[in-house]
CSV table of C-alpha atoms and ligand atoms in Angstrom, one decimal:
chain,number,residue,atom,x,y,z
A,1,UNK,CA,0.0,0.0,0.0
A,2,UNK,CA,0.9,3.4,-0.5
A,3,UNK,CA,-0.3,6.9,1.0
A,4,UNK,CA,-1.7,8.9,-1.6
A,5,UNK,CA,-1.6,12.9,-2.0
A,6,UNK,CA,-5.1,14.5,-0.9
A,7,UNK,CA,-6.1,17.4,-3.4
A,8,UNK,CA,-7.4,20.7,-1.4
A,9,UNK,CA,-10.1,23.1,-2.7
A,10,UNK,CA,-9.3,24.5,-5.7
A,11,UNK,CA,-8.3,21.4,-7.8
A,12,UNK,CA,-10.7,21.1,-10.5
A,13,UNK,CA,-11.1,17.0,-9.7
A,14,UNK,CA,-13.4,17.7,-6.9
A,15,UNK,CA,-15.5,19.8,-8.8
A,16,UNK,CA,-16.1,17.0,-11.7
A,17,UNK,CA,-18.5,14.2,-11.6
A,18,UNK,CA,-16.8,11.2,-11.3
A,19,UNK,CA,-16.6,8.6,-13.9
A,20,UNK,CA,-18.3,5.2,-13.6
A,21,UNK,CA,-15.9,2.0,-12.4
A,22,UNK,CA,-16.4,-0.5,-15.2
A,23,UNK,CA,-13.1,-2.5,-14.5
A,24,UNK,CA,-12.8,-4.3,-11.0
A,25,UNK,CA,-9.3,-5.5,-11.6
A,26,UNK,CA,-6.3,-5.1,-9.6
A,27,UNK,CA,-5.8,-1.7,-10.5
A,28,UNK,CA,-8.9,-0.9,-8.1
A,29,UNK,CA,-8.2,-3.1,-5.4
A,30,UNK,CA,-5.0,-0.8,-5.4
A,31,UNK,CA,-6.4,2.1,-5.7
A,32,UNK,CA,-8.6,1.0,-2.5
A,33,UNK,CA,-6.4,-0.1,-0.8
A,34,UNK,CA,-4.2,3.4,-1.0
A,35,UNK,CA,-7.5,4.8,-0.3
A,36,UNK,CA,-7.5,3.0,3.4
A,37,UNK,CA,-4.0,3.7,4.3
A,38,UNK,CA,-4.2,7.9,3.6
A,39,UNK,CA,-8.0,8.0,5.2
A,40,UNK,CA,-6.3,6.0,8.0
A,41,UNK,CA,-3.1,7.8,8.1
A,42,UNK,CA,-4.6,11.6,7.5
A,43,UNK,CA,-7.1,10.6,9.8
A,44,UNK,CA,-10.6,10.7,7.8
A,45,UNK,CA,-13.7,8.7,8.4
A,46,UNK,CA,-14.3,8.8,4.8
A,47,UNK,CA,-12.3,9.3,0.8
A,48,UNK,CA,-13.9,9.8,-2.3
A,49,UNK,CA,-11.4,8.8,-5.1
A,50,UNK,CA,-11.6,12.5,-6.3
A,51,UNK,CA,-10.1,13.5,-3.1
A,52,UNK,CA,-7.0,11.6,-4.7
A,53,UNK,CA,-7.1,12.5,-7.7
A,54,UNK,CA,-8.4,10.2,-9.4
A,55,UNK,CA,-12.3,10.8,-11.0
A,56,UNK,CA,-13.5,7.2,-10.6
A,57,UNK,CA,-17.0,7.0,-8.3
A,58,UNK,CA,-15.2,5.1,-5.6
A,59,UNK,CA,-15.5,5.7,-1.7
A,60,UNK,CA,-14.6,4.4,1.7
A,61,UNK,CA,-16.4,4.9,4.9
A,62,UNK,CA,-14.9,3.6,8.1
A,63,UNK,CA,-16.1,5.4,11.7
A,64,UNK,CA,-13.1,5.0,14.6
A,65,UNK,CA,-13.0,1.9,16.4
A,66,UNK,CA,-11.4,3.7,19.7
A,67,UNK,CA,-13.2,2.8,23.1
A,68,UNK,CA,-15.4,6.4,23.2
A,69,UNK,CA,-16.5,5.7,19.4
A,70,UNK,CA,-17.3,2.1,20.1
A,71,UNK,CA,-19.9,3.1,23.0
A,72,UNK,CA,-21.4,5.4,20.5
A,73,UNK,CA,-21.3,3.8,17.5
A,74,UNK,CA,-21.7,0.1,18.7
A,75,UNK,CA,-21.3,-2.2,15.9
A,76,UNK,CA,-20.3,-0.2,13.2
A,77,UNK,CA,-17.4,1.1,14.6
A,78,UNK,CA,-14.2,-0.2,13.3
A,79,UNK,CA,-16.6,-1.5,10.0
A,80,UNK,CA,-14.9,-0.7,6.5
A,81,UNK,CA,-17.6,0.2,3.7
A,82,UNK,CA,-15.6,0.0,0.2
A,83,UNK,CA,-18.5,1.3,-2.2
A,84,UNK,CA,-18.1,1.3,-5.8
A,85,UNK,CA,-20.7,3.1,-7.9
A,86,UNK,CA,-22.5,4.5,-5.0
A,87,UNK,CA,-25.7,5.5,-5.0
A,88,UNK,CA,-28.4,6.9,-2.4
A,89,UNK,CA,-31.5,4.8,-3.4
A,90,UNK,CA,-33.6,6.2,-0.4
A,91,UNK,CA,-33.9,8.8,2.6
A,92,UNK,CA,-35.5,9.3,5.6
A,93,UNK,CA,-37.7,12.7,5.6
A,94,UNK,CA,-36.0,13.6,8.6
A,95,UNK,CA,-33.4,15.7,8.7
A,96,UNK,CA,-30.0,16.6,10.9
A,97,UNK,CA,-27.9,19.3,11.6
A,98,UNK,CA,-24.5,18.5,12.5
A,99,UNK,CA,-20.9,19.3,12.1
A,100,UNK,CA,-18.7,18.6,9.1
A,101,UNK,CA,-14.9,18.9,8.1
A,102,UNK,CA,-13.0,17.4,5.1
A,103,UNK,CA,-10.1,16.2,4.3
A,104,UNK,CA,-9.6,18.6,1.3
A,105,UNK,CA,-11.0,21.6,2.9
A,106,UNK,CA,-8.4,21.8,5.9
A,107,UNK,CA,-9.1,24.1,8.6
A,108,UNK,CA,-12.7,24.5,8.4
A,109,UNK,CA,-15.4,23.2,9.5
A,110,UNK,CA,-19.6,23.6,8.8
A,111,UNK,CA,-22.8,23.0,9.6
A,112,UNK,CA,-24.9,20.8,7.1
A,113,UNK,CA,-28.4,19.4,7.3
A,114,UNK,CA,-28.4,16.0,6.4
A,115,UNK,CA,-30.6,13.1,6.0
A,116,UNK,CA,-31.0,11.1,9.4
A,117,UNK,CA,-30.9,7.7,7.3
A,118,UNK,CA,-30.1,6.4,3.8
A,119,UNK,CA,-29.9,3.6,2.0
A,120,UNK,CA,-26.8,3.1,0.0
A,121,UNK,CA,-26.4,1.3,-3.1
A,122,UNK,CA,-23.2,0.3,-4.8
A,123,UNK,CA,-20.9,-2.9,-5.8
A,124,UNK,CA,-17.9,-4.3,-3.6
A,125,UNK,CA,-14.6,-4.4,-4.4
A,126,UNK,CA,-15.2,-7.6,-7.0
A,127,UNK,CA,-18.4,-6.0,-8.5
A,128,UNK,CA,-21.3,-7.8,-6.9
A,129,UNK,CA,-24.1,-5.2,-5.5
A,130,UNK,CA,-24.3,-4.5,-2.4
A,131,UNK,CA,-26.7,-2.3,-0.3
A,132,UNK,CA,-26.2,-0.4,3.1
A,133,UNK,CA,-28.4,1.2,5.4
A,134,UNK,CA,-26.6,4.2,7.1
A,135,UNK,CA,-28.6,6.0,10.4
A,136,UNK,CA,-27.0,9.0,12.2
A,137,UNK,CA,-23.2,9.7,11.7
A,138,UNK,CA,-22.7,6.5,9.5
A,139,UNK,CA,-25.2,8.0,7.2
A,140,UNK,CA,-24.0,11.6,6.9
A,141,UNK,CA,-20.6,10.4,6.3
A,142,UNK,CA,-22.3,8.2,3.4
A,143,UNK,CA,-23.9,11.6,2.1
A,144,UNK,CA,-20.9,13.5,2.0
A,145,UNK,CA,-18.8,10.9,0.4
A,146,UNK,CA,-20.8,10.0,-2.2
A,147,UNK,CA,-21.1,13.8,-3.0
A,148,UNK,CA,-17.6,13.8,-3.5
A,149,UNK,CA,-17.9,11.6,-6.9
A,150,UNK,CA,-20.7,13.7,-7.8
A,151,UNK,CA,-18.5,16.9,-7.8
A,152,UNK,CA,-20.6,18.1,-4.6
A,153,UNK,CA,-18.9,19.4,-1.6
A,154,UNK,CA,-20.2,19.9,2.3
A,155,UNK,CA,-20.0,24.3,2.3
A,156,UNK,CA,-22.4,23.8,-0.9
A,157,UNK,CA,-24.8,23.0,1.4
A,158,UNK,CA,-23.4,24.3,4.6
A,159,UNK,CA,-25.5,26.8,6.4
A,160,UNK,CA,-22.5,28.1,7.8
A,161,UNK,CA,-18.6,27.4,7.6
A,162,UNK,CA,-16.2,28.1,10.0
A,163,UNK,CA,-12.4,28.2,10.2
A,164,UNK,CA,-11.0,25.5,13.2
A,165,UNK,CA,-7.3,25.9,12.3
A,166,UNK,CA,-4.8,28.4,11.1
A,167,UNK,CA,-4.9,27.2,7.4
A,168,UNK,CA,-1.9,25.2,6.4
A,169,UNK,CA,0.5,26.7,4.2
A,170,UNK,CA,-0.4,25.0,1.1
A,171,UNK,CA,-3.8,25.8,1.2
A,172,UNK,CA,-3.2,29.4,1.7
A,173,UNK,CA,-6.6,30.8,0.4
A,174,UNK,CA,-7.8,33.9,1.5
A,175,UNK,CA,-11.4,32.6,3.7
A,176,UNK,CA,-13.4,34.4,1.1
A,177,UNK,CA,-12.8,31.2,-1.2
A,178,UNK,CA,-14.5,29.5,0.8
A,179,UNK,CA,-17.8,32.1,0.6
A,180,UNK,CA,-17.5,32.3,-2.9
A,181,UNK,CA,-17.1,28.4,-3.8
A,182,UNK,CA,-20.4,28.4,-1.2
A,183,UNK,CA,-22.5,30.3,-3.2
A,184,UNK,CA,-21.8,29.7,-6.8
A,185,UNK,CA,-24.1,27.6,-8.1
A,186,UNK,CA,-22.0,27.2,-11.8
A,187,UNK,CA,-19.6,25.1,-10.4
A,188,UNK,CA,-21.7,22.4,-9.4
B,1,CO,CO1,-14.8,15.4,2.1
């Protein structure tokens, strides 16, 4: 395995709609598999393959398996989701606020409404379909992921977005970006 560069706001990649994965051949297992080790390495509870740079409609989801998170989360702490082709097929009516960072939009954080539940739909790693229902966390972090392959990020539909951090160097953006990205809706 190998830790792959994350692309930052700003990179055209995660502003494209991903392409369809036709080919499950060893090329994706690797891909997936340099997914896990920079979402585990950055650390990230979720990667869209945009976030890599690479346009292919793939994403993990994995929420922490560390004692506090295994109290909350129960069973599907620790669980890895490799989703390939992912699709929300349904939602719940009711809606969530919560908080939300990524790993491309460093220092910042926002708040988003989200579906409470979804239902996922997708293929695994080998291309047989498989279908996940996601409540609470699990399913916002489904939600935000799989906007990733559509070209979709959280401060689209943030109400508001806030910065945690100083910004890193490499990202240094003026917070007006961040604003502007918010509110154009060309770009989507
Ligand atoms: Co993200």
């Amino acid at each position: 395995m190998a830790k792959l560069d994350v692309v930052v706001l700003g990179e055209p990649i995660l502003r494209q709609k991903a392409h369809k994965v036709l080919d499950f051949d060893g090329k994706l297992h690797q891909l997936l598999d340099d997914m896990l080790e920079t979402m585990l390495d950055e650390p990230g509870v979720g990667l869209a393959a945009p976030q890599v740079d690479v346009g292919q409609r793939v994403i993990l989801v994995r929420l922490p398996d560390d004692a506090a998170s295994v109290e909350e989360y129960g069973e599907q702490a620790g669980v890895l989701y490799e989703v390939i082709n992912p699709e929300i097929v349904k939602t719940s009516k009711e809606m969530v606020d919560g908080v939300e960072g990524c790993l491309s939009i460093p220092g910042f954080a926002g708040r988003v409404e989200r579906h409470v539940g979804v239902s996922v739909r997708g293929q695994d790693r080998h291309g047989k379909p498989i279908r996940i229902k996601a409540q609470d966390w699990l399913a916002r972090v489904f939600q935000h992921e799989i906007d990733h392959v559509n070209g979709v990020l959280y401060i689209d539909r943030a109400g508001e977005v806030w910065q945690i951090t100083e910004q890193p160097p490499e990202v240094a953006e003026p917070q007006g970006r961040i604003e502007t990205v918010a509110v154009s809706p060309g770009e989507k």
